[in-house]
GROMACS .gro file of C-alpha atoms in nm:
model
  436
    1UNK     CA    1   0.000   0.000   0.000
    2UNK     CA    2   0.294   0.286   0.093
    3UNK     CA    3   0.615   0.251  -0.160
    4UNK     CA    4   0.756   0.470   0.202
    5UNK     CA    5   0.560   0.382   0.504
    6UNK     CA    6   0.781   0.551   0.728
    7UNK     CA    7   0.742   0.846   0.537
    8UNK     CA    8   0.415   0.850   0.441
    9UNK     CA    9   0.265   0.783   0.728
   10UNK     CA   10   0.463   1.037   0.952
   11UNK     CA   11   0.358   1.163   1.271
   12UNK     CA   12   0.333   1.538   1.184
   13UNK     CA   13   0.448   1.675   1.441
   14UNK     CA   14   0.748   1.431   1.348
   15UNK     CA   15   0.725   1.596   0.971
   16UNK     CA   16   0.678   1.959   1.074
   17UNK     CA   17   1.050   1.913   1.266
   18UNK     CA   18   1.154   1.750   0.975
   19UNK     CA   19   1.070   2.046   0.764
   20UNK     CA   20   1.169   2.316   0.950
   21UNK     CA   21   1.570   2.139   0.940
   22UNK     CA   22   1.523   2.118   0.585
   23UNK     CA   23   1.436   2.503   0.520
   24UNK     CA   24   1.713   2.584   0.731
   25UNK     CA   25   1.940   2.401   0.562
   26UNK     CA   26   1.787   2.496   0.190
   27UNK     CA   27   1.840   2.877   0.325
   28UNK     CA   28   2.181   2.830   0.391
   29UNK     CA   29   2.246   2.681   0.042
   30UNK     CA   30   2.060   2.917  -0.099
   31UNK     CA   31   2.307   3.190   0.035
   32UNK     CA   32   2.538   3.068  -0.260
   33UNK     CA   33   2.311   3.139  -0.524
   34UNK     CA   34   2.418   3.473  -0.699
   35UNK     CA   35   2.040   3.545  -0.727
   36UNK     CA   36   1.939   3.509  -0.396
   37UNK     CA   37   2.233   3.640  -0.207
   38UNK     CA   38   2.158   4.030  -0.126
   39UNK     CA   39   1.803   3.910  -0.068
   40UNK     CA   40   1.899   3.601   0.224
   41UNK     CA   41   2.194   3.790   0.389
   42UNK     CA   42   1.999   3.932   0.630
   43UNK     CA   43   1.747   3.597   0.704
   44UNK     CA   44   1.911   3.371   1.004
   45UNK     CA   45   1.797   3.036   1.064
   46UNK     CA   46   1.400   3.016   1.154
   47UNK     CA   47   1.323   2.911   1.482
   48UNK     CA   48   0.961   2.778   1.362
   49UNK     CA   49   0.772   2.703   1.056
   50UNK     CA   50   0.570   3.037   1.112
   51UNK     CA   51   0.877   3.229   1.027
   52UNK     CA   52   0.873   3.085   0.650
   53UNK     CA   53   0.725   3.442   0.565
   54UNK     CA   54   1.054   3.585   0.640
   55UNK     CA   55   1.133   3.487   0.347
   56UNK     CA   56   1.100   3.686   0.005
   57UNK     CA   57   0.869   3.541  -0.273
   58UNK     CA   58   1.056   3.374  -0.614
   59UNK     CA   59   0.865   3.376  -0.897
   60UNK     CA   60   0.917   3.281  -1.267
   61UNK     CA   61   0.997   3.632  -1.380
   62UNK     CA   62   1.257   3.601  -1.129
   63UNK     CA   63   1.393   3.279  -1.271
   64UNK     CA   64   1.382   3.469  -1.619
   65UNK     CA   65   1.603   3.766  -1.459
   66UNK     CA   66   1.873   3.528  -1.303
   67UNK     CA   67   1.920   3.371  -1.635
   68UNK     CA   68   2.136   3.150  -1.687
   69UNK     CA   69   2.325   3.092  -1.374
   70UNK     CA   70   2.161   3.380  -1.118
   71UNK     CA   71   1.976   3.085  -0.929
   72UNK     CA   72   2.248   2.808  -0.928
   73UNK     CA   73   2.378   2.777  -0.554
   74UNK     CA   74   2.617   2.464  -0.631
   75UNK     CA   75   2.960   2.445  -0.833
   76UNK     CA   76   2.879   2.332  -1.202
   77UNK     CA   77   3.106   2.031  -1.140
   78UNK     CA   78   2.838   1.900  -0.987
   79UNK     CA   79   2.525   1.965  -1.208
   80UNK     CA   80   2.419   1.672  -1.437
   81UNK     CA   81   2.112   1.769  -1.602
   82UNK     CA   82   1.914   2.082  -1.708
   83UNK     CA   83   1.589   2.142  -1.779
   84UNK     CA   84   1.407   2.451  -1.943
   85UNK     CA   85   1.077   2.612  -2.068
   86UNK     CA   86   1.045   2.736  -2.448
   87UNK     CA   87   1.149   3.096  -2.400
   88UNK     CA   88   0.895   3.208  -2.651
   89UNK     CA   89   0.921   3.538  -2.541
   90UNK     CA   90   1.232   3.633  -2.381
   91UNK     CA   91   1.473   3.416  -2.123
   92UNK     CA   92   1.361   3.082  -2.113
   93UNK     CA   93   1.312   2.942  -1.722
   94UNK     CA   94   1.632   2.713  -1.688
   95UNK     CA   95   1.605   2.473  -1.387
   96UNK     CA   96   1.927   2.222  -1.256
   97UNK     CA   97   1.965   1.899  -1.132
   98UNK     CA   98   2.212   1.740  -0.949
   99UNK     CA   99   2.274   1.373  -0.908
  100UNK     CA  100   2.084   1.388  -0.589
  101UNK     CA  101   1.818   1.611  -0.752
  102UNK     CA  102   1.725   1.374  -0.983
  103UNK     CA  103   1.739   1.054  -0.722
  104UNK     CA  104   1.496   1.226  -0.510
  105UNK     CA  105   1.266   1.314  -0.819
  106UNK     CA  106   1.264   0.966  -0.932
  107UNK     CA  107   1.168   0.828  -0.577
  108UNK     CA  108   0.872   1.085  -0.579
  109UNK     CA  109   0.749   0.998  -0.903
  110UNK     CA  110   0.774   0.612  -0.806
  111UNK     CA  111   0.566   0.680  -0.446
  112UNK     CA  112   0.331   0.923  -0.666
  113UNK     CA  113   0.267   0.630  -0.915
  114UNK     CA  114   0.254   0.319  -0.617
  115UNK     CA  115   0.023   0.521  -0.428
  116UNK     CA  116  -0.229   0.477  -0.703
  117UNK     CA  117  -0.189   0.132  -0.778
  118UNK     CA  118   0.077   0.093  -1.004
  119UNK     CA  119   0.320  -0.172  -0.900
  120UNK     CA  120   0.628  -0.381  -1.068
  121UNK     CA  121   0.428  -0.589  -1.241
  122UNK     CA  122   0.325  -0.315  -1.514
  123UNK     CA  123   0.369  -0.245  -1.837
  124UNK     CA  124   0.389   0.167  -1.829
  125UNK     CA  125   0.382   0.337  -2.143
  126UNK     CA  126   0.482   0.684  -2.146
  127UNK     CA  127   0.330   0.926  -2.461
  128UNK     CA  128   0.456   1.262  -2.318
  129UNK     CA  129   0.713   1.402  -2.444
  130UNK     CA  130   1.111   1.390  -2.350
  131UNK     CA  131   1.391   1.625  -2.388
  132UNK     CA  132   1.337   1.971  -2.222
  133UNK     CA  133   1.046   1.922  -2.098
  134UNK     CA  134   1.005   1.771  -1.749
  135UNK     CA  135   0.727   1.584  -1.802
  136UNK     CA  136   0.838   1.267  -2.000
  137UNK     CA  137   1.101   1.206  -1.804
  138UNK     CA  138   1.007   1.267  -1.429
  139UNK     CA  139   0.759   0.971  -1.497
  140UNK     CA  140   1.010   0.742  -1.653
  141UNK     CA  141   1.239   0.713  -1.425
  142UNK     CA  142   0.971   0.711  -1.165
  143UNK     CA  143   0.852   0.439  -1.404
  144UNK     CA  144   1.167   0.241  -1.360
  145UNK     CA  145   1.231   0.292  -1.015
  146UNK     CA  146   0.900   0.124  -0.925
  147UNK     CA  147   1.055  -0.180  -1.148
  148UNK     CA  148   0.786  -0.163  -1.390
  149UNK     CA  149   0.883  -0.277  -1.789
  150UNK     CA  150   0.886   0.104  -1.927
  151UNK     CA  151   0.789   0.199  -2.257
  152UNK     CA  152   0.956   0.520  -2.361
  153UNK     CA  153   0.737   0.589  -2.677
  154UNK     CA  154   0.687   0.961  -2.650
  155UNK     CA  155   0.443   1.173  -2.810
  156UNK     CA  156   0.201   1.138  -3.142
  157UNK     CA  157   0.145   0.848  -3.402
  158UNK     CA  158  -0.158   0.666  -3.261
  159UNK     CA  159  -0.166   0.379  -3.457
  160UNK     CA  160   0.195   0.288  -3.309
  161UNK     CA  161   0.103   0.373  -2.950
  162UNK     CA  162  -0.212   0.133  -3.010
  163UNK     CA  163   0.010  -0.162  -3.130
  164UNK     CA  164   0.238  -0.128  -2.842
  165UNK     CA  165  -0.031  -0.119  -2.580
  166UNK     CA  166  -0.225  -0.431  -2.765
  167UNK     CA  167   0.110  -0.630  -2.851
  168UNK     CA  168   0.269  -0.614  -2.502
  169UNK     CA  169  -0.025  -0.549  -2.308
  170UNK     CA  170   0.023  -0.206  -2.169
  171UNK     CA  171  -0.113  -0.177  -1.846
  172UNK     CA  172  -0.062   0.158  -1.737
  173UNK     CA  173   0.011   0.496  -1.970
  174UNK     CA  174   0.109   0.869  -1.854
  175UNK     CA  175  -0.108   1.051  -2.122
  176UNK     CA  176  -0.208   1.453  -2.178
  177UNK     CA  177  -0.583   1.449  -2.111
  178UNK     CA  178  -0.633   1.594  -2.465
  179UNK     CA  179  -0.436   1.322  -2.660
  180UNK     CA  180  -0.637   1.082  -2.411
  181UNK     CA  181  -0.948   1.220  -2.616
  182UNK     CA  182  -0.795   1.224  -2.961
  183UNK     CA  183  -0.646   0.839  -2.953
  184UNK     CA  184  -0.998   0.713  -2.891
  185UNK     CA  185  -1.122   0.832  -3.224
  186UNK     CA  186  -0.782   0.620  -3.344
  187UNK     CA  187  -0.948   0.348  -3.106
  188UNK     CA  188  -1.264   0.377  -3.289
  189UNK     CA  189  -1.111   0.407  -3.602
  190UNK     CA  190  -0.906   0.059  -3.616
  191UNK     CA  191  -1.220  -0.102  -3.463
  192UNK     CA  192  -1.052  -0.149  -3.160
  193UNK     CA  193  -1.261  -0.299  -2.824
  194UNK     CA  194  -1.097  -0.130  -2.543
  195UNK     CA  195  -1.211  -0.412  -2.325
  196UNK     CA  196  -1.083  -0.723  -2.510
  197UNK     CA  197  -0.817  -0.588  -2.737
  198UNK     CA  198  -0.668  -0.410  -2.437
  199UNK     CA  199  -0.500  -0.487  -2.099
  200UNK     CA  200  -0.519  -0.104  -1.949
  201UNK     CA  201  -0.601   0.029  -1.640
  202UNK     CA  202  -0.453   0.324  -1.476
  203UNK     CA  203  -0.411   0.652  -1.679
  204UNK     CA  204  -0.184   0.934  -1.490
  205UNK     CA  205  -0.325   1.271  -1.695
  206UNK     CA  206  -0.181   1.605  -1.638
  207UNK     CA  207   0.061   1.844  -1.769
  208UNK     CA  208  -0.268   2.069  -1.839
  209UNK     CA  209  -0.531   2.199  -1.692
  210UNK     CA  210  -0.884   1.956  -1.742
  211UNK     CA  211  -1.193   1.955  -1.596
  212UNK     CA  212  -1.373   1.682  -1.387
  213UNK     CA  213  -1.593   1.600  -1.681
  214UNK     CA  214  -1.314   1.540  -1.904
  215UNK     CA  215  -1.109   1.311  -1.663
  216UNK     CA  216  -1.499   1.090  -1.634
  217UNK     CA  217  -1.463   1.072  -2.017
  218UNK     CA  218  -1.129   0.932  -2.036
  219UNK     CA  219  -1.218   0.684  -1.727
  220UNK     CA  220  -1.562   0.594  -1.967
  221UNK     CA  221  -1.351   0.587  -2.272
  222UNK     CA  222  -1.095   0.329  -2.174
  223UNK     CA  223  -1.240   0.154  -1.879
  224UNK     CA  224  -0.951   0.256  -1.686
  225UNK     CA  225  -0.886   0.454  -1.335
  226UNK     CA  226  -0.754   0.815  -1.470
  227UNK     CA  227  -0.559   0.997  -1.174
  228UNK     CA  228  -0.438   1.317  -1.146
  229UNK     CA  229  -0.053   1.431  -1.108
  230UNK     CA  230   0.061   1.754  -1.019
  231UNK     CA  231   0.400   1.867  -1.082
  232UNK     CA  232   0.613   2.178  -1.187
  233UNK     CA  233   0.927   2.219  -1.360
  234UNK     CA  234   1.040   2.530  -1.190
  235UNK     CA  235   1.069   2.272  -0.876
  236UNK     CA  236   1.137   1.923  -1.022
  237UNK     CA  237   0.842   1.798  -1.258
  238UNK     CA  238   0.582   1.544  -1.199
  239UNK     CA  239   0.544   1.385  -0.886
  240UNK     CA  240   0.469   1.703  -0.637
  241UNK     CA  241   0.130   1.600  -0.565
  242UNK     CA  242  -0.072   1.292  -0.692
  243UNK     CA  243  -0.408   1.127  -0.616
  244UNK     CA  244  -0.420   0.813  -0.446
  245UNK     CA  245  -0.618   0.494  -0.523
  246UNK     CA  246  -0.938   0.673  -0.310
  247UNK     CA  247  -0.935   0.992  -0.558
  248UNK     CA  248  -1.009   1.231  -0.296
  249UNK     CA  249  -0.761   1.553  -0.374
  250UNK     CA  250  -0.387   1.519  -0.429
  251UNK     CA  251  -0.136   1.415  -0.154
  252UNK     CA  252   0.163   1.700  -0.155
  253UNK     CA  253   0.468   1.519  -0.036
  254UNK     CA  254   0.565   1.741   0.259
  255UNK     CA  255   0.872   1.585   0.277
  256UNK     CA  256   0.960   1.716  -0.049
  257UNK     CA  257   0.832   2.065  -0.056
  258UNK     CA  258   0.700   2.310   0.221
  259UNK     CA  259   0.334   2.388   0.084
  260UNK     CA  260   0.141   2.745   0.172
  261UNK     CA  261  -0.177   2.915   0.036
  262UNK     CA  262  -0.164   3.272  -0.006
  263UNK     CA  263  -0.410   3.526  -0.128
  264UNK     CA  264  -0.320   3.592  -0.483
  265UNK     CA  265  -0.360   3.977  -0.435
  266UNK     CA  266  -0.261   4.007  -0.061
  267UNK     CA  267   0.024   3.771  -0.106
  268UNK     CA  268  -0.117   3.675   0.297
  269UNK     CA  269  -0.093   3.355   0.421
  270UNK     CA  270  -0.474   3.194   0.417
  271UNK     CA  271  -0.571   2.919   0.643
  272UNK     CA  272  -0.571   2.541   0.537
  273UNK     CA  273  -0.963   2.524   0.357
  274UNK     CA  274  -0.931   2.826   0.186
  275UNK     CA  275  -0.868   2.874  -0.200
  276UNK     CA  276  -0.585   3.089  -0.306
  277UNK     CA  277  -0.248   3.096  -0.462
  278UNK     CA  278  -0.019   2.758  -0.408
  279UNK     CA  279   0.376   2.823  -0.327
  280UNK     CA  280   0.601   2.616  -0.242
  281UNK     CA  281   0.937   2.607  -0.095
  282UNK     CA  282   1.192   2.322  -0.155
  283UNK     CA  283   1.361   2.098   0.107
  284UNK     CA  284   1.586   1.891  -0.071
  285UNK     CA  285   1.704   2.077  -0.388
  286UNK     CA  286   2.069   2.096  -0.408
  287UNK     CA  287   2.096   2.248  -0.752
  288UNK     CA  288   1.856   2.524  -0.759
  289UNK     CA  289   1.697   2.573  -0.377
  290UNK     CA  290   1.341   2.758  -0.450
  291UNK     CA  291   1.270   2.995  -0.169
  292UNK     CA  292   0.831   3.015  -0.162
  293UNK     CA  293   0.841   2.999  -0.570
  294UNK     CA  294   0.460   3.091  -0.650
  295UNK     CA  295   0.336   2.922  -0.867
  296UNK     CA  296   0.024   3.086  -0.988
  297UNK     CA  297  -0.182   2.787  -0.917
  298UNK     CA  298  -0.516   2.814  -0.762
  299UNK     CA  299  -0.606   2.528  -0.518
  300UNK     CA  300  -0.669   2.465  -0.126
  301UNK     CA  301  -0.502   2.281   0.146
  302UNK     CA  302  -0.720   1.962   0.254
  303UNK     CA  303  -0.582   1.900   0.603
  304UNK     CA  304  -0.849   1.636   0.745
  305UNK     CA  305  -0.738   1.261   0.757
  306UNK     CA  306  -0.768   1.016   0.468
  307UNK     CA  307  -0.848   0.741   0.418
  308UNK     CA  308  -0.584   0.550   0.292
  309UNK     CA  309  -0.370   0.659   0.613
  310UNK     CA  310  -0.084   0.920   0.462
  311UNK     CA  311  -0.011   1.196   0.702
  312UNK     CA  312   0.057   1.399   0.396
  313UNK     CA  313  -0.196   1.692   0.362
  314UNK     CA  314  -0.362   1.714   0.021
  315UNK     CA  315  -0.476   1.967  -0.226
  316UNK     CA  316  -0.742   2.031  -0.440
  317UNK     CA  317  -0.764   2.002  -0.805
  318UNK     CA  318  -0.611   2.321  -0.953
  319UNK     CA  319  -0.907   2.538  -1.065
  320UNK     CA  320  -0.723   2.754  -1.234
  321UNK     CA  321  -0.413   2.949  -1.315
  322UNK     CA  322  -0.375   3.347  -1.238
  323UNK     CA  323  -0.208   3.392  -1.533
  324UNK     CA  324  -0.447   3.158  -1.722
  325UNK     CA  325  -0.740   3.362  -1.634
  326UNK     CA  326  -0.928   3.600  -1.951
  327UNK     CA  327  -1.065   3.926  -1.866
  328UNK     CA  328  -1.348   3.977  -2.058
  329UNK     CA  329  -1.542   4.341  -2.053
  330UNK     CA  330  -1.422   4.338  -1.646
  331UNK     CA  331  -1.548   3.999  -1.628
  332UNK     CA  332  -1.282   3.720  -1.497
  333UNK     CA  333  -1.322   3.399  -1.672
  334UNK     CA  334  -1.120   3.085  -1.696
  335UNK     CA  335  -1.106   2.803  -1.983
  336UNK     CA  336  -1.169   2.557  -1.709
  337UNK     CA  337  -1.478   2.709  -1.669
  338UNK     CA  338  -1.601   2.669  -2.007
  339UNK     CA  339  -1.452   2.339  -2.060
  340UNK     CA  340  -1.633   2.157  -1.781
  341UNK     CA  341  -1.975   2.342  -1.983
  342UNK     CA  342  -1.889   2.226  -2.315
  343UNK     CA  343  -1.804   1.848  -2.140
  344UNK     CA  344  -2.135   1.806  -2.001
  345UNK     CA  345  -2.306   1.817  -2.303
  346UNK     CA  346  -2.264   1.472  -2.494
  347UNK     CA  347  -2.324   1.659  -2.871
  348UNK     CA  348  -2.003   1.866  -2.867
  349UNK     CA  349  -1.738   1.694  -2.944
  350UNK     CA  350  -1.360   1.671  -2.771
  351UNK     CA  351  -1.185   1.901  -2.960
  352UNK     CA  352  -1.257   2.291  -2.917
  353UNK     CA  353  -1.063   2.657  -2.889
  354UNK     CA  354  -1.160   2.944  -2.730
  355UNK     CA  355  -1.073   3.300  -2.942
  356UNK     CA  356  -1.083   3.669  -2.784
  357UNK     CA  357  -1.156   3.933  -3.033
  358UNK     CA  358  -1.247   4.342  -3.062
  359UNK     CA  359  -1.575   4.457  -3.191
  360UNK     CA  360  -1.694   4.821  -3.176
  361UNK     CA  361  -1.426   4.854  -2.826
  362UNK     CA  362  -1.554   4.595  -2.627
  363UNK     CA  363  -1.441   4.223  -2.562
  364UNK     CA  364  -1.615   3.940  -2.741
  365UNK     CA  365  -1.549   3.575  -2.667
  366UNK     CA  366  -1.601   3.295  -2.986
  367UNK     CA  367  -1.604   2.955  -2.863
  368UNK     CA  368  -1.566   2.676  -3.204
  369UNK     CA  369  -1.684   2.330  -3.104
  370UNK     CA  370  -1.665   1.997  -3.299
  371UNK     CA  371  -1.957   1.853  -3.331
  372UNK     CA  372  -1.953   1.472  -3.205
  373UNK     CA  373  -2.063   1.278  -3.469
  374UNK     CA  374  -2.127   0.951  -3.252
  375UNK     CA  375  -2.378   1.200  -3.043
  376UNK     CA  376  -2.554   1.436  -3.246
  377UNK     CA  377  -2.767   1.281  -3.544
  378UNK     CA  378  -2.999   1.605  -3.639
  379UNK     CA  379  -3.051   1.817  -3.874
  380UNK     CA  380  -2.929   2.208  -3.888
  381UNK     CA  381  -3.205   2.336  -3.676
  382UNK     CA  382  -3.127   2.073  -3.417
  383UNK     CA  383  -2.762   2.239  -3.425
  384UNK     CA  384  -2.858   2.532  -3.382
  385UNK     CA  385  -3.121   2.431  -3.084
  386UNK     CA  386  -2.811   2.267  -2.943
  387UNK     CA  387  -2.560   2.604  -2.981
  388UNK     CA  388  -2.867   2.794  -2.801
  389UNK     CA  389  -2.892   2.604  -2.529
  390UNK     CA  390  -2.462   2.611  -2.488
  391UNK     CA  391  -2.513   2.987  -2.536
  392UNK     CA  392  -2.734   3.004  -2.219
  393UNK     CA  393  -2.552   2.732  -2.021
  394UNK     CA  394  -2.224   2.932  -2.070
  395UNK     CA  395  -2.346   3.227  -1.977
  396UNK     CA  396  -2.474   3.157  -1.669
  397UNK     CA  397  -2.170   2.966  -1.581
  398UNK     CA  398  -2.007   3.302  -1.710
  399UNK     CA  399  -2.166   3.587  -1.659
  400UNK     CA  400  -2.067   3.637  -2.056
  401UNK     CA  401  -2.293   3.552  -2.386
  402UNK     CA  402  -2.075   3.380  -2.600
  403UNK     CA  403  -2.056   3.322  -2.969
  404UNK     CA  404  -2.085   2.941  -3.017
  405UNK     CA  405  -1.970   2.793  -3.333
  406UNK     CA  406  -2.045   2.379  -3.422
  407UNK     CA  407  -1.791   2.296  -3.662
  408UNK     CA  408  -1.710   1.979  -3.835
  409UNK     CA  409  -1.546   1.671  -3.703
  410UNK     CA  410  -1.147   1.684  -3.751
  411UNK     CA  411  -1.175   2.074  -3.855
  412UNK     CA  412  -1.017   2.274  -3.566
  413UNK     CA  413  -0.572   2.218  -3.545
  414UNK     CA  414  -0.467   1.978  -3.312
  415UNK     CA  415  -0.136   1.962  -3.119
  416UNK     CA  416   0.093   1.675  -3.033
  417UNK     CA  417   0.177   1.848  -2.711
  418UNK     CA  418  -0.064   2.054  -2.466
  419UNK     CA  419  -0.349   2.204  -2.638
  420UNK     CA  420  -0.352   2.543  -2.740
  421UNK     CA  421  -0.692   2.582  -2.634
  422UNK     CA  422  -0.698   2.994  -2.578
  423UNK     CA  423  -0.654   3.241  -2.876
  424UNK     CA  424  -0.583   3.597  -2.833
  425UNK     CA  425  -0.678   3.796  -3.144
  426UNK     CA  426  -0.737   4.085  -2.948
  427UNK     CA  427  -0.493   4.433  -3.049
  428UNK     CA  428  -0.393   4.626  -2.751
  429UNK     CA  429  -0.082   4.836  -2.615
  430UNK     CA  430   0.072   4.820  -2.329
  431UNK     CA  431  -0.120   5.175  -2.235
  432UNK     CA  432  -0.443   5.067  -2.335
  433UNK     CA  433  -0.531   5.314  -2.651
  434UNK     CA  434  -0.855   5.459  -2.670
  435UNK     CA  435  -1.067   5.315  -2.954
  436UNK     CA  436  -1.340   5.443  -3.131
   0.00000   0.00000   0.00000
């Protein structure tokens, strides 16, 4: 049941003395890092864990200011592996690993993947992607440290990820919840019976943000258990948080990271139960130490017992992302919100995007929709019956009337990695122009 019973099952007061050595120690390492230097000189060793707010903030811009070596409080000698985000616009975020980094990640990753049900007796086929990103790898060595027989197939071509999982009986698959979607019209295509043709069970989704409703339609798709992982580059990868078998919120692995909730405009520390900005600080990093890195992720500390008997609090599904979030006329809205909407109605398809556009100075939001063609058998007035009544069900989920396009089947782009699912075609300056 626990791939660390000792561990996992820690008396917390045990754990919060645990933690509070490990800060210490991660704020004296710290010390070496060019970056964080000025801003620690002054911060002694805390004397409790109340004291963490001492401590300055680290977010990604600053990671994108310390570029390339601001944040790295260890000699190069002994750095074996980098990681990095896309830089699309401007520095990317660069994020080291030593030897010990990457030991610790894969033991996290194996725990997060034991403690919902995998075991050495798997076949675990990975689709995400390798190289820079974090993702593909954090679960394959996780994969192999839990001893199952890893398959490190990577990303795209359906029809070869379906022989693999039929010819040697793939049992368990770390998937984007989006390409989860997309390989079951591959599924349908080949005429394949998820039940007899295939050996699956467990799905770990992630990597971005889904809805309830969607997870429910990959568990209904492929007759399998789909749980949630949680996980951030900036402070390993996958394996942070994960659900357990019960699927009741994520277990944070407090032995890992030092978790708070703080408002996201205050920057205040909220009580465990209320919903506000996640940040974390490291406590075994010997790379790149992360002193309360925010990470923009909206969730909630879940501190009651459960039920499978880890002592490691838990947090909710991420709602959303601060940065993630639209503003439409004044109006906060985020794709979450109009995902879980477009989910619960069995006529839209699985495939959607979500465009912001000008007209006559004010916002306007343009949802496009595949129609499912398993679903929705009627004729043009039926569709546009069906787009009225996803009109009104997103606006009152909204507080916005959206346009709602049905499009064809296969129509909208597609990615191989996380779906581009928001649009900005919107032209504003960084001083906000008049218009009109």
């Amino acid at each position: 049941m626990y791939w660390q019973k000792e561990i996992e099952t820690m008396d917390r007061v045990q754990l919060k003395k645990m933690q509070l050595d490990c800060i210490n120690k991660q704020l004296a390492l710290a010390k070496n890092a060019p970056y964080y230097k000025d801003k620690l000189a002054n911060i002694t060793e805390l004397k409790d864990l109340t004291e963490i707010t001492k401590l300055p903030f680290t977010t990604k811009q600053d990671l994108r200011d310390a570029f390339p070596y601001g944040l790295l409080a260890t000699d190069l000698k002994n750095v074996v592996r980098l990681h990095s985000s896309s830089g699309t616009t401007g520095n990317p975020t660069v994020v080291f690993h030593t030897k010990e980094d990457l030991d610790n990640w894969a033991n996290i990753s194996a725990r997060s993947m034991y403690c919902a049900g995998a075991r050495n007796t798997d076949i675990f086929q990975n689709t995400m992607g390798y190289g820079l990103f974090s993702g593909g790898l954090g679960f394959h060595y996780g994969g192999e440290r839990l001893g199952m027989l890893t398959i490190p197939l990577g990303p795209g071509n359906s029809k070869r990820q379906l022989w693999f999982m039929q010819h040697f009986k793939t049992t368990v698959v770390h998937i984007l919840p989006s390409y989860a979607l997309r390989l079951s019209n591959t599924v349908k295509e080949l005429g394949i019976n998820v039940k007899k043709d295939l050996n699956l069970k467990i799905f770990f989704i992630g990597a971005e943000p889904h809805s309830e409703a969607m997870r429910q339609k990959i568990e209904e798709l492929y007759g399998v258990k789909a749980y949630n992982s949680y996980g951030l580059s900036e402070i390993s990868g996958p394996g942070i948080a994960f659900e357990c078998r019960y699927q009741k919120h994520l277990h944070i692995w407090e032995d890992y990271v030092y978790p708070e909730i703080v408002d996201p405009k205050t920057f205040e520390p909220l009580p465990d139960g209320e919903e506000g900005e996640l940040v974390l600080t490291t406590l075994h990093r010997q790379a790149m130490p992360l002193m309360r890195y925010r990470t923009k992720d909206l969730t909630k500390i879940i501190s009651e017992p459960c039920e499978c008997g880890r002592t490691h609090r838990r947090i909710a599904r991420i709602t959303a992302r601060t940065d993630d979030m639209m503003i439409i006329n004044g109006v906060n809205i985020f794709p979450i919100q109009i995902e879980k909407t477009i989910m619960s109605i069995p006529e839209a398809g699985k495939n959607y995007v979500i465009e912001l556009f000008d007209h006559n100075c004010m916002d306007k939001l343009r949802i496009k929709i595949e129609v499912n063609n398993d679903t929705f058998k009627g004729t043009l007035k039926d569709l546009e019956i069906l787009q009225n009544r996803l009109i009104n069900e997103l606006k009152q989920e909204l507080d916005v009337t959206p346009i709602v396009q049905f499009v064809e089947a296969g129509s909208l782009p597609v990615s191989e990695g996380k779906a581009k699912r928001v649009i900005d075609l919107r032209e504003r300056t960084k001083s906000e122009a008049f218009c009109c």
